[in-house]
Amino acid sequence: MNPIALEQIIKQALLEDIGAGDLTGEAIFSEGHQSTGRLIAKQPLILAGTEVFRKVFQQLDNRIELVWNCREGDSAAPGTVLASLRGPTRALLAGERVALNFLQHLTGIATATKDYVRLCSGTGTVIVDTRKTTPGLRMLEKYAVTVGGGKNHRYALDAMVMIKDNHSKAAGGILPAVQAVRRRISPFIKIEVEVECLEQVKEALTAAADVIMLDNMDLDTVKQAVALIDGSALIEVSGNITEERVAALAGAGVDVISSGALTHSVRAADISLKFE
């Protein structure tokens, strides 16, 4: 992660949540009041975002002591004490919500990703994310995917060429879209094409696409597409990716399964911070 970008993300989150000051905490506790707390897993999880969690409190008060009992990427069972904290009560309370929001969200992504990765075990199929991320949090969310054992698809539009359905429709078809791109870009840049039916698979093969993404196809159609492509291009599957479908799709011989749900609709992990 870019440390400068991370500092800015955390700063903005704290400004949003604290505003001009914590009315409750500052009214009840003196500046010198100290507290200790424990960070507890309430569900099975893959821990992600420990450095983000630490930096939230670091920005508020560098006197806060944080000791992790688990490392980034570790699995933890319900009831596990993930970490202990000690420091000024005002700062602990002011940072609690933001720190937990980041940790729960990133851990949720890593946990869901790990589940998908396990379902592909032994097949060679890779789980990747998409650009369906929370605005402003893409760097963190894509990082959490890697903690869960997944890989990152393109980070932004300037990372690679990906001709989607709207590109093809506006260009008059897959072949003219690919030809237009090839006239413009370096020969060292790969071209991915999104297809929705077997006829479009054939058109993408005629255009010599490097990657063919099978979008929202049922399993039987995916198998037919894999047979048609027959190693001529890297095969990605996307759309309606669920835990129930992942193992079957991986078994069909696809190279990559991409899922926007890993970042745009994942459930936050259940983690609590309890004072002692």
CSV table of C-alpha atoms in Angstrom, one decimal:
chain,number,residue,atom,x,y,z
A,1,MET,CA,0.0,0.0,0.0
A,2,ASN,CA,1.1,3.5,-0.7
A,3,PRO,CA,1.9,5.0,2.8
A,4,ILE,CA,1.1,8.6,1.8
A,5,ALA,CA,-2.2,7.6,0.3
A,6,LEU,CA,-3.0,5.6,3.4
A,7,GLU,CA,-2.3,8.5,5.7
A,8,GLN,CA,-4.7,10.6,3.7
A,9,ILE,CA,-7.5,8.0,3.7
A,10,ILE,CA,-7.2,7.7,7.5
A,11,LYS,CA,-7.1,11.4,8.0
A,12,GLN,CA,-10.2,12.0,6.0
A,13,ALA,CA,-12.1,9.2,7.8
A,14,LEU,CA,-11.2,10.7,11.2
A,15,LEU,CA,-12.2,14.2,10.1
A,16,GLU,CA,-15.5,12.8,9.0
A,17,ASP,CA,-16.2,10.9,12.2
A,18,ILE,CA,-14.8,13.1,14.9
A,19,GLY,CA,-15.7,16.5,13.5
A,20,ALA,CA,-14.8,19.3,15.9
A,21,GLY,CA,-14.3,16.8,18.8
A,22,ASP,CA,-15.8,13.9,20.7
A,23,LEU,CA,-18.4,15.6,22.8
A,24,THR,CA,-19.0,12.5,24.9
A,25,GLY,CA,-15.5,11.3,25.6
A,26,GLU,CA,-14.1,14.7,26.3
A,27,ALA,CA,-16.9,15.5,28.7
A,28,ILE,CA,-16.5,12.3,30.8
A,29,PHE,CA,-12.8,11.7,30.8
A,30,SER,CA,-9.8,13.9,31.7
A,31,GLU,CA,-6.9,14.2,29.4
A,32,GLY,CA,-4.8,12.0,31.6
A,33,HIS,CA,-7.3,9.2,32.0
A,34,GLN,CA,-6.0,5.8,30.8
A,35,SER,CA,-7.9,2.6,29.6
A,36,THR,CA,-7.1,-0.8,28.3
A,37,GLY,CA,-9.0,-2.9,25.8
A,38,ARG,CA,-9.1,-6.1,24.0
A,39,LEU,CA,-9.9,-6.7,20.3
A,40,ILE,CA,-12.0,-9.9,20.0
A,41,ALA,CA,-13.0,-12.0,17.0
A,42,LYS,CA,-16.7,-12.9,17.1
A,43,GLN,CA,-16.6,-15.2,14.1
A,44,PRO,CA,-14.1,-17.3,12.1
A,45,LEU,CA,-12.0,-14.9,10.1
A,46,ILE,CA,-8.8,-14.1,8.1
A,47,LEU,CA,-7.3,-11.0,9.7
A,48,ALA,CA,-6.6,-8.1,7.4
A,49,GLY,CA,-6.0,-4.4,8.0
A,50,THR,CA,-3.8,-4.5,11.1
A,51,GLU,CA,-1.5,-1.7,9.9
A,52,VAL,CA,-4.5,0.5,9.0
A,53,PHE,CA,-6.0,-0.1,12.5
A,54,ARG,CA,-2.7,0.8,14.1
A,55,LYS,CA,-2.3,4.0,12.1
A,56,VAL,CA,-5.7,5.3,13.0
A,57,PHE,CA,-4.7,5.4,16.7
A,58,GLN,CA,-1.2,6.6,15.8
A,59,GLN,CA,-2.7,9.7,14.1
A,60,LEU,CA,-4.7,10.5,17.2
A,61,ASP,CA,-2.2,9.8,19.9
A,62,ASN,CA,1.2,8.1,19.6
A,63,ARG,CA,1.0,7.2,23.3
A,64,ILE,CA,-1.4,4.4,22.5
A,65,GLU,CA,0.2,1.0,22.9
A,66,LEU,CA,-1.1,-1.8,20.6
A,67,VAL,CA,0.1,-5.4,20.8
A,68,TRP,CA,-1.1,-7.9,18.2
A,69,ASN,CA,-1.6,-11.5,19.2
A,70,CYS,CA,-2.3,-12.5,15.5
A,71,ARG,CA,-0.5,-11.5,12.4
A,72,GLU,CA,-1.9,-10.1,9.1
A,73,GLY,CA,-3.4,-13.0,7.1
A,74,ASP,CA,-3.8,-15.3,10.1
A,75,SER,CA,-7.0,-17.3,10.6
A,76,ALA,CA,-8.7,-16.8,14.0
A,77,ALA,CA,-11.6,-18.6,15.7
A,78,PRO,CA,-14.5,-16.9,17.5
A,79,GLY,CA,-13.4,-15.7,20.9
A,80,THR,CA,-9.7,-15.1,19.9
A,81,VAL,CA,-8.2,-12.0,21.4
A,82,LEU,CA,-6.6,-10.5,18.4
A,83,ALA,CA,-4.9,-7.6,20.1
A,84,SER,CA,-4.7,-5.6,23.3
A,85,LEU,CA,-4.6,-1.8,23.5
A,86,ARG,CA,-3.7,0.7,26.2
A,87,GLY,CA,-3.6,4.5,26.2
A,88,PRO,CA,-5.4,7.7,26.8
A,89,THR,CA,-9.2,7.0,27.0
A,90,ARG,CA,-10.2,10.0,25.0
A,91,ALA,CA,-8.0,8.9,22.0
A,92,LEU,CA,-9.1,5.2,22.3
A,93,LEU,CA,-12.8,6.2,22.2
A,94,ALA,CA,-12.3,8.8,19.4
A,95,GLY,CA,-10.6,6.3,17.1
A,96,GLU,CA,-12.5,3.2,18.0
A,97,ARG,CA,-15.2,3.4,15.3
A,98,VAL,CA,-13.0,4.4,12.4
A,99,ALA,CA,-10.3,1.8,13.3
A,100,LEU,CA,-13.0,-1.0,13.6
A,101,ASN,CA,-14.7,0.1,10.4
A,102,PHE,CA,-11.5,-0.4,8.4
A,103,LEU,CA,-10.5,-3.6,10.2
A,104,GLN,CA,-13.9,-5.2,9.9
A,105,HIS,CA,-14.3,-4.3,6.3
A,106,LEU,CA,-10.9,-5.4,5.2
A,107,THR,CA,-11.0,-8.6,7.3
A,108,GLY,CA,-14.4,-9.4,5.7
A,109,ILE,CA,-12.9,-9.1,2.2
A,110,ALA,CA,-9.9,-11.3,3.1
A,111,THR,CA,-12.2,-13.9,4.7
A,112,ALA,CA,-14.5,-14.1,1.7
A,113,THR,CA,-11.6,-14.2,-0.7
A,114,LYS,CA,-10.0,-17.1,1.2
A,115,ASP,CA,-13.3,-19.0,1.0
A,116,TYR,CA,-13.3,-18.6,-2.8
A,117,VAL,CA,-9.6,-19.5,-3.0
A,118,ARG,CA,-10.2,-22.7,-1.0
A,119,LEU,CA,-13.0,-23.8,-3.4
A,120,CYS,CA,-10.5,-23.5,-6.3
A,121,SER,CA,-7.8,-25.6,-4.6
A,122,GLY,CA,-6.0,-27.9,-6.9
A,123,THR,CA,-7.5,-26.6,-10.1
A,124,GLY,CA,-5.0,-23.8,-11.0
A,125,THR,CA,-7.8,-21.3,-11.2
A,126,VAL,CA,-7.1,-17.8,-9.8
A,127,ILE,CA,-9.5,-15.7,-7.9
A,128,VAL,CA,-9.3,-12.0,-8.7
A,129,ASP,CA,-11.2,-8.8,-7.8
A,130,THR,CA,-12.7,-6.1,-10.1
A,131,ARG,CA,-13.0,-2.3,-10.2
A,132,LYS,CA,-16.3,-2.6,-8.3
A,133,THR,CA,-14.8,-1.0,-5.2
A,134,THR,CA,-15.9,1.6,-2.6
A,135,PRO,CA,-14.8,5.0,-4.0
A,136,GLY,CA,-11.7,6.2,-2.2
A,137,LEU,CA,-11.0,2.7,-0.7
A,138,ARG,CA,-9.8,0.8,-3.8
A,139,MET,CA,-6.2,0.5,-2.6
A,140,LEU,CA,-7.3,-0.9,0.7
A,141,GLU,CA,-9.9,-3.3,-0.7
A,142,LYS,CA,-7.6,-4.7,-3.4
A,143,TYR,CA,-4.9,-5.1,-0.8
A,144,ALA,CA,-7.3,-7.2,1.4
A,145,VAL,CA,-8.1,-9.5,-1.5
A,146,THR,CA,-4.4,-10.4,-1.7
A,147,VAL,CA,-4.3,-11.0,2.1
A,148,GLY,CA,-7.1,-13.6,1.4
A,149,GLY,CA,-5.0,-15.3,-1.2
A,150,GLY,CA,-6.6,-13.7,-4.3
A,151,LYS,CA,-5.0,-11.6,-7.0
A,152,ASN,CA,-5.8,-8.1,-8.3
A,153,HIS,CA,-7.4,-7.5,-11.7
A,154,ARG,CA,-6.6,-4.1,-13.3
A,155,TYR,CA,-6.4,-1.3,-10.7
A,156,ALA,CA,-7.7,1.5,-13.0
A,157,LEU,CA,-8.5,2.2,-16.6
A,158,ASP,CA,-4.9,2.9,-17.5
A,159,ALA,CA,-3.7,-0.5,-16.3
A,160,MET,CA,-4.7,-2.6,-19.3
A,161,VAL,CA,-7.1,-2.8,-22.2
A,162,MET,CA,-10.5,-4.3,-21.5
A,163,ILE,CA,-13.1,-4.2,-24.2
A,164,LYS,CA,-16.5,-4.5,-22.6
A,165,ASP,CA,-19.9,-4.9,-24.1
A,166,ASN,CA,-20.6,-1.1,-24.4
A,167,HIS,CA,-17.2,-0.6,-26.2
A,168,SER,CA,-18.1,-3.4,-28.7
A,169,LYS,CA,-21.6,-2.1,-29.3
A,170,ALA,CA,-20.4,1.5,-29.9
A,171,ALA,CA,-17.6,0.3,-32.1
A,172,GLY,CA,-19.8,-1.9,-34.3
A,173,GLY,CA,-18.5,-5.2,-33.0
A,174,ILE,CA,-15.7,-6.9,-31.2
A,175,LEU,CA,-13.4,-7.2,-34.2
A,176,PRO,CA,-13.4,-3.5,-35.1
A,177,ALA,CA,-13.0,-2.6,-31.4
A,178,VAL,CA,-9.9,-4.8,-31.1
A,179,GLN,CA,-8.5,-3.5,-34.4
A,180,ALA,CA,-8.9,0.1,-33.3
A,181,VAL,CA,-7.1,-0.6,-30.0
A,182,ARG,CA,-4.2,-2.4,-31.8
A,183,ARG,CA,-3.6,0.6,-34.0
A,184,ARG,CA,-3.2,2.7,-30.9
A,185,ILE,CA,-1.5,0.8,-28.2
A,186,SER,CA,1.9,-0.9,-27.7
A,187,PRO,CA,2.2,-4.5,-29.0
A,188,PHE,CA,3.3,-5.4,-25.5
A,189,ILE,CA,-0.1,-4.6,-23.9
A,190,LYS,CA,-2.6,-7.5,-23.7
A,191,ILE,CA,-6.1,-7.0,-24.8
A,192,GLU,CA,-9.1,-8.5,-22.9
A,193,VAL,CA,-12.5,-8.8,-24.5
A,194,GLU,CA,-15.8,-9.4,-22.7
A,195,VAL,CA,-18.2,-11.8,-24.4
A,196,GLU,CA,-21.8,-12.9,-23.6
A,197,CYS,CA,-22.4,-15.8,-26.0
A,198,LEU,CA,-20.6,-18.4,-28.0
A,199,GLU,CA,-20.8,-16.3,-31.2
A,200,GLN,CA,-19.0,-13.5,-29.5
A,201,VAL,CA,-16.4,-16.1,-28.3
A,202,LYS,CA,-15.7,-16.9,-32.0
A,203,GLU,CA,-15.5,-13.2,-32.8
A,204,ALA,CA,-13.0,-12.6,-30.0
A,205,LEU,CA,-10.9,-15.6,-31.3
A,206,THR,CA,-10.9,-14.2,-34.8
A,207,ALA,CA,-9.7,-10.9,-33.3
A,208,ALA,CA,-6.9,-12.8,-31.5
A,209,ALA,CA,-7.8,-11.4,-28.1
A,210,ASP,CA,-5.3,-12.3,-25.4
A,211,VAL,CA,-7.9,-12.7,-22.7
A,212,ILE,CA,-11.6,-13.7,-23.2
A,213,MET,CA,-13.9,-12.9,-20.3
A,214,LEU,CA,-17.1,-15.0,-20.3
A,215,ASP,CA,-19.7,-12.8,-18.7
A,216,ASN,CA,-22.8,-14.2,-17.0
A,217,MET,CA,-22.7,-17.6,-18.7
A,218,ASP,CA,-24.2,-20.7,-17.3
A,219,LEU,CA,-21.9,-23.7,-16.6
A,220,ASP,CA,-22.7,-25.6,-19.8
A,221,THR,CA,-22.0,-22.6,-22.0
A,222,VAL,CA,-18.8,-22.0,-20.1
A,223,LYS,CA,-17.7,-25.5,-20.8
A,224,GLN,CA,-18.5,-25.1,-24.5
A,225,ALA,CA,-16.6,-21.8,-24.6
A,226,VAL,CA,-13.6,-23.4,-22.9
A,227,ALA,CA,-13.6,-26.1,-25.6
A,228,LEU,CA,-13.9,-23.5,-28.4
A,229,ILE,CA,-11.0,-21.4,-27.0
A,230,ASP,CA,-8.9,-24.5,-26.5
A,231,GLY,CA,-5.9,-22.7,-25.0
A,232,SER,CA,-5.8,-19.8,-27.6
A,233,ALA,CA,-6.5,-17.2,-25.0
A,234,LEU,CA,-6.6,-16.8,-21.2
A,235,ILE,CA,-10.1,-17.5,-20.0
A,236,GLU,CA,-11.8,-15.4,-17.3
A,237,VAL,CA,-15.3,-15.9,-16.0
A,238,SER,CA,-17.3,-13.1,-14.3
A,239,GLY,CA,-20.8,-12.3,-13.4
A,240,ASN,CA,-23.1,-14.1,-10.8
A,241,ILE,CA,-20.1,-15.5,-9.0
A,242,THR,CA,-21.3,-17.3,-5.8
A,243,GLU,CA,-19.7,-19.8,-3.5
A,244,GLU,CA,-22.0,-22.4,-5.0
A,245,ARG,CA,-20.7,-21.8,-8.5
A,246,VAL,CA,-17.0,-21.2,-7.9
A,247,ALA,CA,-15.8,-24.9,-7.6
A,248,ALA,CA,-17.8,-25.9,-10.7
A,249,LEU,CA,-16.4,-23.0,-12.7
A,250,ALA,CA,-12.9,-23.8,-11.6
A,251,GLY,CA,-13.5,-27.4,-12.5
A,252,ALA,CA,-14.6,-26.4,-16.0
A,253,GLY,CA,-11.0,-25.3,-16.8
A,254,VAL,CA,-11.2,-21.5,-16.6
A,255,ASP,CA,-8.0,-19.7,-15.7
A,256,VAL,CA,-9.5,-16.8,-13.8
A,257,ILE,CA,-12.7,-16.1,-11.8
A,258,SER,CA,-13.3,-12.4,-11.1
A,259,SER,CA,-15.8,-11.3,-8.5
A,260,GLY,CA,-17.0,-7.8,-7.8
A,261,ALA,CA,-18.9,-9.1,-4.7
A,262,LEU,CA,-15.5,-9.6,-2.9
A,263,THR,CA,-15.3,-5.8,-2.5
A,264,HIS,CA,-18.7,-4.2,-3.3
A,265,SER,CA,-21.0,-6.2,-1.2
A,266,VAL,CA,-18.9,-8.3,1.2
A,267,ARG,CA,-20.1,-8.6,4.8
A,268,ALA,CA,-17.9,-6.9,7.4
A,269,ALA,CA,-16.3,-9.3,9.9
A,270,ASP,CA,-17.7,-9.3,13.4
A,271,ILE,CA,-14.9,-7.9,15.6
A,272,SER,CA,-15.4,-5.9,18.8
A,273,LEU,CA,-13.2,-3.7,21.0
A,274,LYS,CA,-14.0,-4.2,24.7
A,275,PHE,CA,-12.6,-2.0,27.4
A,276,GLU,CA,-11.5,-3.6,30.7
